[in-house]
Amino acid sequence: MERTMTVEERIRRAEEIYERRKRNEGLTVVHEEKDKKEKHEKKDVKLLRKMFIQLLVCICIYLVIYTIQNQQYIFSEDFINKVNEIISYDIDFKKLYEDTKNYVMGMFNKENKIQDSNEGQSEESNEINVTENMEINNGIGGATEENAEEIEPVEENQNLSQEEQDILDVKNTTSFIKPVEGTISSIYGYRETATGNVPKDHTGTDIAAITGTKIKSATDGQVVLASEEGDYGKHIKVQIGQVSIVYAHCNSLYVKEGDMVTQGQEIAEVGSTGNSTGPHLHFEIRISERTVDPQKILEL
């Protein structure tokens, strides 16, 4: 004979059923959130792949157009030498890809990271941190003024571009003087040219002067190249540490490869040899074989 349930038993049974249903609903919500997260990650990967493909297509189109417009310069000896220098660099493409992927994925997940950050930090705790930093900077908390003077300030160069960092490194390591008196006829960087033989991407600064004008060494250093070949004509390359200086299109050279030169020493004469449209000095500064704007290093 079936036993009749009491009121207390019915209430307890109802509560058990309610708890089971509540747990099942919670599990359902968790599964739904997990599915949404997986779909979002797959969408990010597809979008990243699409961006890479579009970027490669744009680069290919640009290279084709650039090759057509600059075919005379691209197949010149000077350009081929620069390409060989770039190819010789040891580039870790796998690391480059991973860094780019992580950066792009970080942008997509920025909103999620912000939500997961410590939003509950109060204004009072921020004020405490600011006060502690001020005390440390003022020598409070065990640091004396004498010790504070010994601490060297850290240069904040993380936001500098490669060009800005190169210019800063050249200025900090090398002293320059003006190599020749004359007029600036062509600046560093992109330029409009009258003929197709002159490259539009100018790697130095041209200083126009009378043929035979003496050229002085802008720095101390060693002559690592003295040549009469190529688009630079008669030219010299002086090395000092990681910095090298090129004096090109000279009329004659006073030094030879292996010579040590001092700042202010006469090393060549202004001329118009090689791929040149008139007498001038092509003055070029490099650091680790990357060119920089000479006019941002010294006053010409």
PDB file of C-alpha atoms in Angstrom:
ATOM      1  CA  MET A   1       0.000   0.000   0.000  1.00  0.00           C
ATOM      2  CA  GLU A   2       1.484   3.372  -1.096  1.00  0.00           C
ATOM      3  CA  ARG A   3       2.529   5.609   1.774  1.00  0.00           C
ATOM      4  CA  THR A   4       0.932   9.046   1.935  1.00  0.00           C
ATOM      5  CA  MET A   5       3.581  11.874   1.832  1.00  0.00           C
ATOM      6  CA  THR A   6       3.456  14.436   4.554  1.00  0.00           C
ATOM      7  CA  VAL A   7       3.481  18.175   3.880  1.00  0.00           C
ATOM      8  CA  GLU A   8       7.116  18.472   4.983  1.00  0.00           C
ATOM      9  CA  GLU A   9       8.175  15.707   2.587  1.00  0.00           C
ATOM     10  CA  ARG A  10       6.334  17.339  -0.311  1.00  0.00           C
ATOM     11  CA  ILE A  11       8.076  20.661   0.425  1.00  0.00           C
ATOM     12  CA  ARG A  12      11.485  18.953   0.605  1.00  0.00           C
ATOM     13  CA  ARG A  13      10.799  17.096  -2.678  1.00  0.00           C
ATOM     14  CA  ALA A  14       9.785  20.332  -4.364  1.00  0.00           C
ATOM     15  CA  GLU A  15      12.956  22.032  -3.156  1.00  0.00           C
ATOM     16  CA  GLU A  16      15.121  19.197  -4.545  1.00  0.00           C
ATOM     17  CA  ILE A  17      13.412  19.434  -7.931  1.00  0.00           C
ATOM     18  CA  TYR A  18      13.926  23.211  -7.927  1.00  0.00           C
ATOM     19  CA  GLU A  19      17.649  22.882  -7.114  1.00  0.00           C
ATOM     20  CA  ARG A  20      18.169  20.297  -9.885  1.00  0.00           C
ATOM     21  CA  ARG A  21      16.466  22.541 -12.429  1.00  0.00           C
ATOM     22  CA  LYS A  22      18.540  25.520 -11.249  1.00  0.00           C
ATOM     23  CA  ARG A  23      21.816  23.585 -11.670  1.00  0.00           C
ATOM     24  CA  ASN A  24      20.788  22.414 -15.130  1.00  0.00           C
ATOM     25  CA  GLU A  25      19.986  25.985 -16.167  1.00  0.00           C
ATOM     26  CA  GLY A  26      23.409  27.120 -14.885  1.00  0.00           C
ATOM     27  CA  LEU A  27      25.182  24.435 -16.890  1.00  0.00           C
ATOM     28  CA  THR A  28      23.231  25.469 -19.973  1.00  0.00           C
ATOM     29  CA  VAL A  29      24.333  29.099 -19.566  1.00  0.00           C
ATOM     30  CA  VAL A  30      27.977  28.021 -19.141  1.00  0.00           C
ATOM     31  CA  HIS A  31      27.839  25.928 -22.319  1.00  0.00           C
ATOM     32  CA  GLU A  32      26.243  28.804 -24.239  1.00  0.00           C
ATOM     33  CA  GLU A  33      28.958  31.222 -23.097  1.00  0.00           C
ATOM     34  CA  LYS A  34      31.666  28.717 -24.046  1.00  0.00           C
ATOM     35  CA  ASP A  35      30.153  28.269 -27.522  1.00  0.00           C
ATOM     36  CA  LYS A  36      29.981  32.040 -27.998  1.00  0.00           C
ATOM     37  CA  LYS A  37      33.642  32.414 -26.986  1.00  0.00           C
ATOM     38  CA  GLU A  38      34.763  29.686 -29.405  1.00  0.00           C
ATOM     39  CA  LYS A  39      32.765  31.261 -32.249  1.00  0.00           C
ATOM     40  CA  HIS A  40      34.307  34.664 -31.429  1.00  0.00           C
ATOM     41  CA  GLU A  41      37.840  33.243 -31.499  1.00  0.00           C
ATOM     42  CA  LYS A  42      37.209  31.502 -34.834  1.00  0.00           C
ATOM     43  CA  LYS A  43      35.856  34.760 -36.231  1.00  0.00           C
ATOM     44  CA  ASP A  44      38.981  36.619 -35.073  1.00  0.00           C
ATOM     45  CA  VAL A  45      41.276  34.073 -36.739  1.00  0.00           C
ATOM     46  CA  LYS A  46      39.344  34.295 -40.015  1.00  0.00           C
ATOM     47  CA  LEU A  47      39.445  38.089 -39.910  1.00  0.00           C
ATOM     48  CA  LEU A  48      43.177  38.057 -39.180  1.00  0.00           C
ATOM     49  CA  ARG A  49      43.796  35.710 -42.110  1.00  0.00           C
ATOM     50  CA  LYS A  50      41.723  37.936 -44.374  1.00  0.00           C
ATOM     51  CA  MET A  51      43.710  41.003 -43.290  1.00  0.00           C
ATOM     52  CA  PHE A  52      47.021  39.293 -44.069  1.00  0.00           C
ATOM     53  CA  ILE A  53      45.801  38.286 -47.538  1.00  0.00           C
ATOM     54  CA  GLN A  54      44.605  41.834 -48.270  1.00  0.00           C
ATOM     55  CA  LEU A  55      47.906  43.240 -47.036  1.00  0.00           C
ATOM     56  CA  LEU A  56      49.915  40.898 -49.265  1.00  0.00           C
ATOM     57  CA  VAL A  57      47.765  41.784 -52.288  1.00  0.00           C
ATOM     58  CA  CYS A  58      48.263  45.513 -51.648  1.00  0.00           C
ATOM     59  CA  ILE A  59      52.023  45.045 -51.298  1.00  0.00           C
ATOM     60  CA  CYS A  60      52.179  43.077 -54.564  1.00  0.00           C
ATOM     61  CA  ILE A  61      50.189  45.755 -56.428  1.00  0.00           C
ATOM     62  CA  TYR A  62      52.402  48.499 -55.016  1.00  0.00           C
ATOM     63  CA  LEU A  63      55.586  46.630 -55.980  1.00  0.00           C
ATOM     64  CA  VAL A  64      54.359  46.127 -59.545  1.00  0.00           C
ATOM     65  CA  ILE A  65      53.493  49.836 -59.924  1.00  0.00           C
ATOM     66  CA  TYR A  66      56.758  50.920 -58.300  1.00  0.00           C
ATOM     67  CA  THR A  67      58.767  48.583 -60.553  1.00  0.00           C
ATOM     68  CA  ILE A  68      57.125  49.962 -63.701  1.00  0.00           C
ATOM     69  CA  GLN A  69      57.714  53.583 -62.664  1.00  0.00           C
ATOM     70  CA  ASN A  70      61.301  53.071 -61.487  1.00  0.00           C
ATOM     71  CA  GLN A  71      62.563  50.290 -63.731  1.00  0.00           C
ATOM     72  CA  GLN A  72      65.731  52.183 -64.670  1.00  0.00           C
ATOM     73  CA  TYR A  73      66.696  52.717 -61.035  1.00  0.00           C
ATOM     74  CA  ILE A  74      65.642  49.248 -59.871  1.00  0.00           C
ATOM     75  CA  PHE A  75      67.986  47.523 -62.290  1.00  0.00           C
ATOM     76  CA  SER A  76      70.905  49.885 -61.544  1.00  0.00           C
ATOM     77  CA  GLU A  77      74.023  48.634 -59.758  1.00  0.00           C
ATOM     78  CA  ASP A  78      73.405  50.867 -56.722  1.00  0.00           C
ATOM     79  CA  PHE A  79      69.913  49.458 -56.155  1.00  0.00           C
ATOM     80  CA  ILE A  80      71.097  45.861 -56.596  1.00  0.00           C
ATOM     81  CA  ASN A  81      73.843  46.426 -54.001  1.00  0.00           C
ATOM     82  CA  LYS A  82      71.287  47.766 -51.507  1.00  0.00           C
ATOM     83  CA  VAL A  83      69.001  44.787 -52.130  1.00  0.00           C
ATOM     84  CA  ASN A  84      71.915  42.434 -51.465  1.00  0.00           C
ATOM     85  CA  GLU A  85      72.582  44.241 -48.159  1.00  0.00           C
ATOM     86  CA  ILE A  86      68.951  43.852 -47.101  1.00  0.00           C
ATOM     87  CA  ILE A  87      68.856  40.179 -48.117  1.00  0.00           C
ATOM     88  CA  SER A  88      71.966  39.528 -46.042  1.00  0.00           C
ATOM     89  CA  TYR A  89      70.158  40.589 -42.868  1.00  0.00           C
ATOM     90  CA  ASP A  90      69.056  37.695 -40.641  1.00  0.00           C
ATOM     91  CA  ILE A  91      65.286  38.173 -40.305  1.00  0.00           C
ATOM     92  CA  ASP A  92      63.226  35.780 -38.202  1.00  0.00           C
ATOM     93  CA  PHE A  93      60.001  35.740 -40.226  1.00  0.00           C
ATOM     94  CA  LYS A  94      58.359  33.252 -37.857  1.00  0.00           C
ATOM     95  CA  LYS A  95      58.925  35.561 -34.883  1.00  0.00           C
ATOM     96  CA  LEU A  96      57.755  38.542 -36.958  1.00  0.00           C
ATOM     97  CA  TYR A  97      54.539  36.702 -37.840  1.00  0.00           C
ATOM     98  CA  GLU A  98      53.911  35.655 -34.240  1.00  0.00           C
ATOM     99  CA  ASP A  99      54.489  39.210 -32.958  1.00  0.00           C
ATOM    100  CA  THR A 100      52.112  40.647 -35.561  1.00  0.00           C
ATOM    101  CA  LYS A 101      49.501  37.987 -34.820  1.00  0.00           C
ATOM    102  CA  ASN A 102      49.695  38.601 -31.073  1.00  0.00           C
ATOM    103  CA  TYR A 103      49.400  42.360 -31.582  1.00  0.00           C
ATOM    104  CA  VAL A 104      46.347  42.090 -33.831  1.00  0.00           C
ATOM    105  CA  MET A 105      44.669  39.511 -31.574  1.00  0.00           C
ATOM    106  CA  GLY A 106      45.371  41.782 -28.636  1.00  0.00           C
ATOM    107  CA  MET A 107      43.459  44.570 -30.384  1.00  0.00           C
ATOM    108  CA  PHE A 108      40.455  42.305 -30.965  1.00  0.00           C
ATOM    109  CA  ASN A 109      40.440  41.103 -27.369  1.00  0.00           C
ATOM    110  CA  LYS A 110      40.998  44.553 -25.932  1.00  0.00           C
ATOM    111  CA  GLU A 111      37.374  44.888 -24.893  1.00  0.00           C
ATOM    112  CA  ASN A 112      37.450  41.562 -23.050  1.00  0.00           C
ATOM    113  CA  LYS A 113      40.706  42.438 -21.315  1.00  0.00           C
ATOM    114  CA  ILE A 114      39.269  45.727 -20.132  1.00  0.00           C
ATOM    115  CA  GLN A 115      36.276  43.948 -18.647  1.00  0.00           C
ATOM    116  CA  ASP A 116      38.575  41.458 -16.881  1.00  0.00           C
ATOM    117  CA  SER A 117      40.811  44.219 -15.450  1.00  0.00           C
ATOM    118  CA  ASN A 118      40.506  45.554 -11.946  1.00  0.00           C
ATOM    119  CA  GLU A 119      37.627  47.977 -12.498  1.00  0.00           C
ATOM    120  CA  GLY A 120      36.855  47.967  -8.812  1.00  0.00           C
ATOM    121  CA  GLN A 121      39.958  49.951  -7.906  1.00  0.00           C
ATOM    122  CA  SER A 122      38.748  52.971  -5.956  1.00  0.00           C
ATOM    123  CA  GLU A 123      39.899  56.579  -6.211  1.00  0.00           C
ATOM    124  CA  GLU A 124      41.233  56.325  -2.669  1.00  0.00           C
ATOM    125  CA  SER A 125      43.711  53.553  -3.640  1.00  0.00           C
ATOM    126  CA  ASN A 126      44.849  55.602  -6.656  1.00  0.00           C
ATOM    127  CA  GLU A 127      45.531  58.580  -4.415  1.00  0.00           C
ATOM    128  CA  ILE A 128      47.549  56.329  -2.091  1.00  0.00           C
ATOM    129  CA  ASN A 129      49.669  55.070  -5.010  1.00  0.00           C
ATOM    130  CA  VAL A 130      50.297  58.610  -6.217  1.00  0.00           C
ATOM    131  CA  THR A 131      51.317  59.663  -2.710  1.00  0.00           C
ATOM    132  CA  GLU A 132      53.709  56.706  -2.404  1.00  0.00           C
ATOM    133  CA  ASN A 133      55.308  57.525  -5.763  1.00  0.00           C
ATOM    134  CA  MET A 134      55.746  61.153  -4.758  1.00  0.00           C
ATOM    135  CA  GLU A 135      57.364  60.091  -1.495  1.00  0.00           C
ATOM    136  CA  ILE A 136      59.790  57.793  -3.316  1.00  0.00           C
ATOM    137  CA  ASN A 137      60.723  60.527  -5.813  1.00  0.00           C
ATOM    138  CA  ASN A 138      61.307  63.010  -2.981  1.00  0.00           C
ATOM    139  CA  GLY A 139      63.669  60.663  -1.179  1.00  0.00           C
ATOM    140  CA  ILE A 140      61.175  59.555   1.483  1.00  0.00           C
ATOM    141  CA  GLY A 141      61.239  55.953   2.647  1.00  0.00           C
ATOM    142  CA  GLY A 142      64.963  55.454   3.174  1.00  0.00           C
ATOM    143  CA  ALA A 143      66.384  57.119   0.041  1.00  0.00           C
ATOM    144  CA  THR A 144      68.734  60.030   0.754  1.00  0.00           C
ATOM    145  CA  GLU A 145      69.410  62.946  -1.585  1.00  0.00           C
ATOM    146  CA  GLU A 146      72.950  61.648  -2.139  1.00  0.00           C
ATOM    147  CA  ASN A 147      71.657  58.257  -3.289  1.00  0.00           C
ATOM    148  CA  ALA A 148      69.029  59.910  -5.452  1.00  0.00           C
ATOM    149  CA  GLU A 149      71.742  61.759  -7.385  1.00  0.00           C
ATOM    150  CA  GLU A 150      73.470  58.472  -8.175  1.00  0.00           C
ATOM    151  CA  ILE A 151      70.369  57.071  -9.891  1.00  0.00           C
ATOM    152  CA  GLU A 152      70.614  57.650 -13.598  1.00  0.00           C
ATOM    153  CA  PRO A 153      67.386  58.664 -15.350  1.00  0.00           C
ATOM    154  CA  VAL A 154      66.011  56.065 -17.733  1.00  0.00           C
ATOM    155  CA  GLU A 155      65.570  57.313 -21.285  1.00  0.00           C
ATOM    156  CA  GLU A 156      62.046  56.820 -22.503  1.00  0.00           C
ATOM    157  CA  ASN A 157      62.758  55.806 -26.104  1.00  0.00           C
ATOM    158  CA  GLN A 158      60.073  53.155 -26.422  1.00  0.00           C
ATOM    159  CA  ASN A 159      57.855  55.417 -28.542  1.00  0.00           C
ATOM    160  CA  LEU A 160      60.598  56.512 -30.960  1.00  0.00           C
ATOM    161  CA  SER A 161      60.543  55.335 -34.568  1.00  0.00           C
ATOM    162  CA  GLN A 162      63.564  53.515 -36.025  1.00  0.00           C
ATOM    163  CA  GLU A 163      64.638  56.699 -37.837  1.00  0.00           C
ATOM    164  CA  GLU A 164      64.349  58.841 -34.675  1.00  0.00           C
ATOM    165  CA  GLN A 165      66.290  56.261 -32.651  1.00  0.00           C
ATOM    166  CA  ASP A 166      69.025  56.101 -35.337  1.00  0.00           C
ATOM    167  CA  ILE A 167      69.369  59.903 -35.364  1.00  0.00           C
ATOM    168  CA  LEU A 168      69.623  59.943 -31.570  1.00  0.00           C
ATOM    169  CA  ASP A 169      72.270  57.186 -31.597  1.00  0.00           C
ATOM    170  CA  VAL A 170      74.361  58.990 -34.238  1.00  0.00           C
ATOM    171  CA  LYS A 171      74.250  62.276 -32.306  1.00  0.00           C
ATOM    172  CA  ASN A 172      75.190  60.553 -29.043  1.00  0.00           C
ATOM    173  CA  THR A 173      78.172  58.653 -30.477  1.00  0.00           C
ATOM    174  CA  THR A 174      79.695  60.828 -33.219  1.00  0.00           C
ATOM    175  CA  SER A 175      80.844  64.443 -33.573  1.00  0.00           C
ATOM    176  CA  PHE A 176      80.408  66.126 -36.990  1.00  0.00           C
ATOM    177  CA  ILE A 177      81.597  69.240 -38.815  1.00  0.00           C
ATOM    178  CA  LYS A 178      80.415  70.603 -42.156  1.00  0.00           C
ATOM    179  CA  PRO A 179      82.329  68.738 -44.932  1.00  0.00           C
ATOM    180  CA  VAL A 180      82.197  71.467 -47.600  1.00  0.00           C
ATOM    181  CA  GLU A 181      80.914  74.987 -48.178  1.00  0.00           C
ATOM    182  CA  GLY A 182      78.134  75.155 -50.735  1.00  0.00           C
ATOM    183  CA  THR A 183      74.409  75.230 -51.432  1.00  0.00           C
ATOM    184  CA  ILE A 184      71.941  72.435 -50.723  1.00  0.00           C
ATOM    185  CA  SER A 185      70.783  71.264 -54.157  1.00  0.00           C
ATOM    186  CA  SER A 186      68.885  68.124 -53.149  1.00  0.00           C
ATOM    187  CA  ILE A 187      67.626  67.026 -49.729  1.00  0.00           C
ATOM    188  CA  TYR A 188      67.367  63.578 -48.165  1.00  0.00           C
ATOM    189  CA  GLY A 189      64.330  61.403 -48.943  1.00  0.00           C
ATOM    190  CA  TYR A 190      61.810  61.476 -51.776  1.00  0.00           C
ATOM    191  CA  ARG A 191      62.412  64.004 -54.546  1.00  0.00           C
ATOM    192  CA  GLU A 192      61.076  64.842 -57.984  1.00  0.00           C
ATOM    193  CA  THR A 193      63.735  64.182 -60.616  1.00  0.00           C
ATOM    194  CA  ALA A 194      64.150  65.635 -64.073  1.00  0.00           C
ATOM    195  CA  THR A 195      65.582  62.431 -65.543  1.00  0.00           C
ATOM    196  CA  GLY A 196      64.877  58.764 -64.965  1.00  0.00           C
ATOM    197  CA  ASN A 197      68.550  58.044 -64.257  1.00  0.00           C
ATOM    198  CA  VAL A 198      68.467  59.912 -60.939  1.00  0.00           C
ATOM    199  CA  PRO A 199      66.832  57.875 -58.117  1.00  0.00           C
ATOM    200  CA  LYS A 200      63.801  59.474 -56.459  1.00  0.00           C
ATOM    201  CA  ASP A 201      64.620  57.940 -53.091  1.00  0.00           C
ATOM    202  CA  HIS A 202      67.618  60.071 -52.162  1.00  0.00           C
ATOM    203  CA  THR A 203      69.833  58.508 -49.505  1.00  0.00           C
ATOM    204  CA  GLY A 204      71.860  61.619 -48.658  1.00  0.00           C
ATOM    205  CA  THR A 205      72.106  65.398 -49.012  1.00  0.00           C
ATOM    206  CA  ASP A 206      73.642  67.031 -52.115  1.00  0.00           C
ATOM    207  CA  ILE A 207      75.795  70.139 -51.539  1.00  0.00           C
ATOM    208  CA  ALA A 208      76.491  71.990 -54.790  1.00  0.00           C
ATOM    209  CA  ALA A 209      79.943  73.587 -55.079  1.00  0.00           C
ATOM    210  CA  ILE A 210      82.567  74.480 -57.695  1.00  0.00           C
ATOM    211  CA  THR A 211      84.567  71.589 -59.132  1.00  0.00           C
ATOM    212  CA  GLY A 212      87.791  71.201 -57.195  1.00  0.00           C
ATOM    213  CA  THR A 213      86.429  72.584 -53.903  1.00  0.00           C
ATOM    214  CA  LYS A 214      88.169  70.782 -51.043  1.00  0.00           C
ATOM    215  CA  ILE A 215      86.094  68.269 -49.062  1.00  0.00           C
ATOM    216  CA  LYS A 216      86.943  67.885 -45.372  1.00  0.00           C
ATOM    217  CA  SER A 217      86.295  64.770 -43.310  1.00  0.00           C
ATOM    218  CA  ALA A 218      83.242  65.437 -41.154  1.00  0.00           C
ATOM    219  CA  THR A 219      84.486  62.995 -38.488  1.00  0.00           C
ATOM    220  CA  ASP A 220      87.447  60.946 -37.392  1.00  0.00           C
ATOM    221  CA  GLY A 221      87.501  57.405 -38.732  1.00  0.00           C
ATOM    222  CA  GLN A 222      88.993  54.853 -41.102  1.00  0.00           C
ATOM    223  CA  VAL A 223      88.594  54.777 -44.871  1.00  0.00           C
ATOM    224  CA  VAL A 224      86.940  51.408 -45.508  1.00  0.00           C
ATOM    225  CA  LEU A 225      86.192  52.090 -49.182  1.00  0.00           C
ATOM    226  CA  ALA A 226      87.779  54.259 -51.873  1.00  0.00           C
ATOM    227  CA  SER A 227      86.294  53.450 -55.275  1.00  0.00           C
ATOM    228  CA  GLU A 228      85.665  54.884 -58.744  1.00  0.00           C
ATOM    229  CA  GLU A 229      82.957  52.376 -59.750  1.00  0.00           C
ATOM    230  CA  GLY A 230      79.160  52.568 -59.763  1.00  0.00           C
ATOM    231  CA  ASP A 231      76.636  55.408 -59.751  1.00  0.00           C
ATOM    232  CA  TYR A 232      78.569  57.195 -56.968  1.00  0.00           C
ATOM    233  CA  GLY A 233      81.584  57.673 -59.266  1.00  0.00           C
ATOM    234  CA  LYS A 234      84.702  58.478 -57.264  1.00  0.00           C
ATOM    235  CA  HIS A 235      83.627  58.061 -53.652  1.00  0.00           C
ATOM    236  CA  ILE A 236      84.916  57.400 -50.144  1.00  0.00           C
ATOM    237  CA  LYS A 237      83.352  55.602 -47.203  1.00  0.00           C
ATOM    238  CA  VAL A 238      84.672  56.452 -43.726  1.00  0.00           C
ATOM    239  CA  GLN A 239      83.757  54.216 -40.773  1.00  0.00           C
ATOM    240  CA  ILE A 240      83.644  55.206 -37.103  1.00  0.00           C
ATOM    241  CA  GLY A 241      82.046  52.556 -34.902  1.00  0.00           C
ATOM    242  CA  GLN A 242      78.610  51.669 -36.296  1.00  0.00           C
ATOM    243  CA  VAL A 243      78.422  55.002 -38.149  1.00  0.00           C
ATOM    244  CA  SER A 244      79.697  55.370 -41.722  1.00  0.00           C
ATOM    245  CA  ILE A 245      79.898  58.474 -43.928  1.00  0.00           C
ATOM    246  CA  VAL A 246      79.894  58.429 -47.745  1.00  0.00           C
ATOM    247  CA  TYR A 247      81.400  61.240 -49.845  1.00  0.00           C
ATOM    248  CA  ALA A 248      80.345  60.655 -53.467  1.00  0.00           C
ATOM    249  CA  HIS A 249      80.705  62.074 -57.031  1.00  0.00           C
ATOM    250  CA  CYS A 250      84.171  63.424 -56.199  1.00  0.00           C
ATOM    251  CA  ASN A 251      86.564  64.844 -58.775  1.00  0.00           C
ATOM    252  CA  SER A 252      89.591  63.273 -57.099  1.00  0.00           C
ATOM    253  CA  LEU A 253      90.380  61.366 -53.897  1.00  0.00           C
ATOM    254  CA  TYR A 254      93.192  62.261 -51.493  1.00  0.00           C
ATOM    255  CA  VAL A 255      93.017  59.105 -49.363  1.00  0.00           C
ATOM    256  CA  LYS A 256      92.988  55.380 -49.995  1.00  0.00           C
ATOM    257  CA  GLU A 257      91.334  52.357 -48.399  1.00  0.00           C
ATOM    258  CA  GLY A 258      92.774  51.597 -44.949  1.00  0.00           C
ATOM    259  CA  ASP A 259      93.859  55.186 -44.187  1.00  0.00           C
ATOM    260  CA  MET A 260      92.950  56.777 -40.856  1.00  0.00           C
ATOM    261  CA  VAL A 261      91.503  60.292 -41.196  1.00  0.00           C
ATOM    262  CA  THR A 262      90.927  63.039 -38.656  1.00  0.00           C
ATOM    263  CA  GLN A 263      88.064  65.490 -38.434  1.00  0.00           C
ATOM    264  CA  GLY A 264      88.743  68.463 -40.720  1.00  0.00           C
ATOM    265  CA  GLN A 265      91.331  66.653 -42.867  1.00  0.00           C
ATOM    266  CA  GLU A 266      91.046  67.295 -46.634  1.00  0.00           C
ATOM    267  CA  ILE A 267      90.107  63.948 -48.195  1.00  0.00           C
ATOM    268  CA  ALA A 268      88.743  64.731 -51.684  1.00  0.00           C
ATOM    269  CA  GLU A 269      87.555  67.357 -54.192  1.00  0.00           C
ATOM    270  CA  VAL A 270      84.026  68.186 -55.334  1.00  0.00           C
ATOM    271  CA  GLY A 271      83.239  66.779 -58.776  1.00  0.00           C
ATOM    272  CA  SER A 272      80.512  65.319 -60.973  1.00  0.00           C
ATOM    273  CA  THR A 273      81.603  61.725 -61.538  1.00  0.00           C
ATOM    274  CA  GLY A 274      79.229  58.767 -61.733  1.00  0.00           C
ATOM    275  CA  ASN A 275      75.468  59.286 -62.067  1.00  0.00           C
ATOM    276  CA  SER A 276      75.497  63.060 -61.541  1.00  0.00           C
ATOM    277  CA  THR A 277      73.876  66.103 -63.160  1.00  0.00           C
ATOM    278  CA  GLY A 278      76.436  68.681 -61.960  1.00  0.00           C
ATOM    279  CA  PRO A 279      79.335  69.299 -59.564  1.00  0.00           C
ATOM    280  CA  HIS A 280      78.305  68.568 -55.978  1.00  0.00           C
ATOM    281  CA  LEU A 281      79.085  66.457 -52.931  1.00  0.00           C
ATOM    282  CA  HIS A 282      76.662  63.656 -52.134  1.00  0.00           C
ATOM    283  CA  PHE A 283      76.977  63.502 -48.323  1.00  0.00           C
ATOM    284  CA  GLU A 284      75.476  60.374 -46.790  1.00  0.00           C
ATOM    285  CA  ILE A 285      75.328  59.193 -43.151  1.00  0.00           C
ATOM    286  CA  ARG A 286      74.514  55.608 -42.166  1.00  0.00           C
ATOM    287  CA  ILE A 287      74.239  53.715 -38.906  1.00  0.00           C
ATOM    288  CA  SER A 288      74.291  49.919 -39.141  1.00  0.00           C
ATOM    289  CA  GLU A 289      73.896  50.500 -42.919  1.00  0.00           C
ATOM    290  CA  ARG A 290      70.578  52.361 -42.403  1.00  0.00           C
ATOM    291  CA  THR A 291      70.684  55.862 -43.889  1.00  0.00           C
ATOM    292  CA  VAL A 292      69.562  58.932 -41.914  1.00  0.00           C
ATOM    293  CA  ASP A 293      68.887  62.552 -42.873  1.00  0.00           C
ATOM    294  CA  PRO A 294      72.236  64.423 -42.587  1.00  0.00           C
ATOM    295  CA  GLN A 295      70.417  67.734 -42.016  1.00  0.00           C
ATOM    296  CA  LYS A 296      68.933  66.273 -38.811  1.00  0.00           C
ATOM    297  CA  ILE A 297      72.463  65.485 -37.594  1.00  0.00           C
ATOM    298  CA  LEU A 298      74.333  68.719 -38.378  1.00  0.00           C
ATOM    299  CA  GLU A 299      73.815  72.101 -40.035  1.00  0.00           C
ATOM    300  CA  LEU A 300      74.900  71.956 -43.688  1.00  0.00           C
TER     301      LEU A 300
END
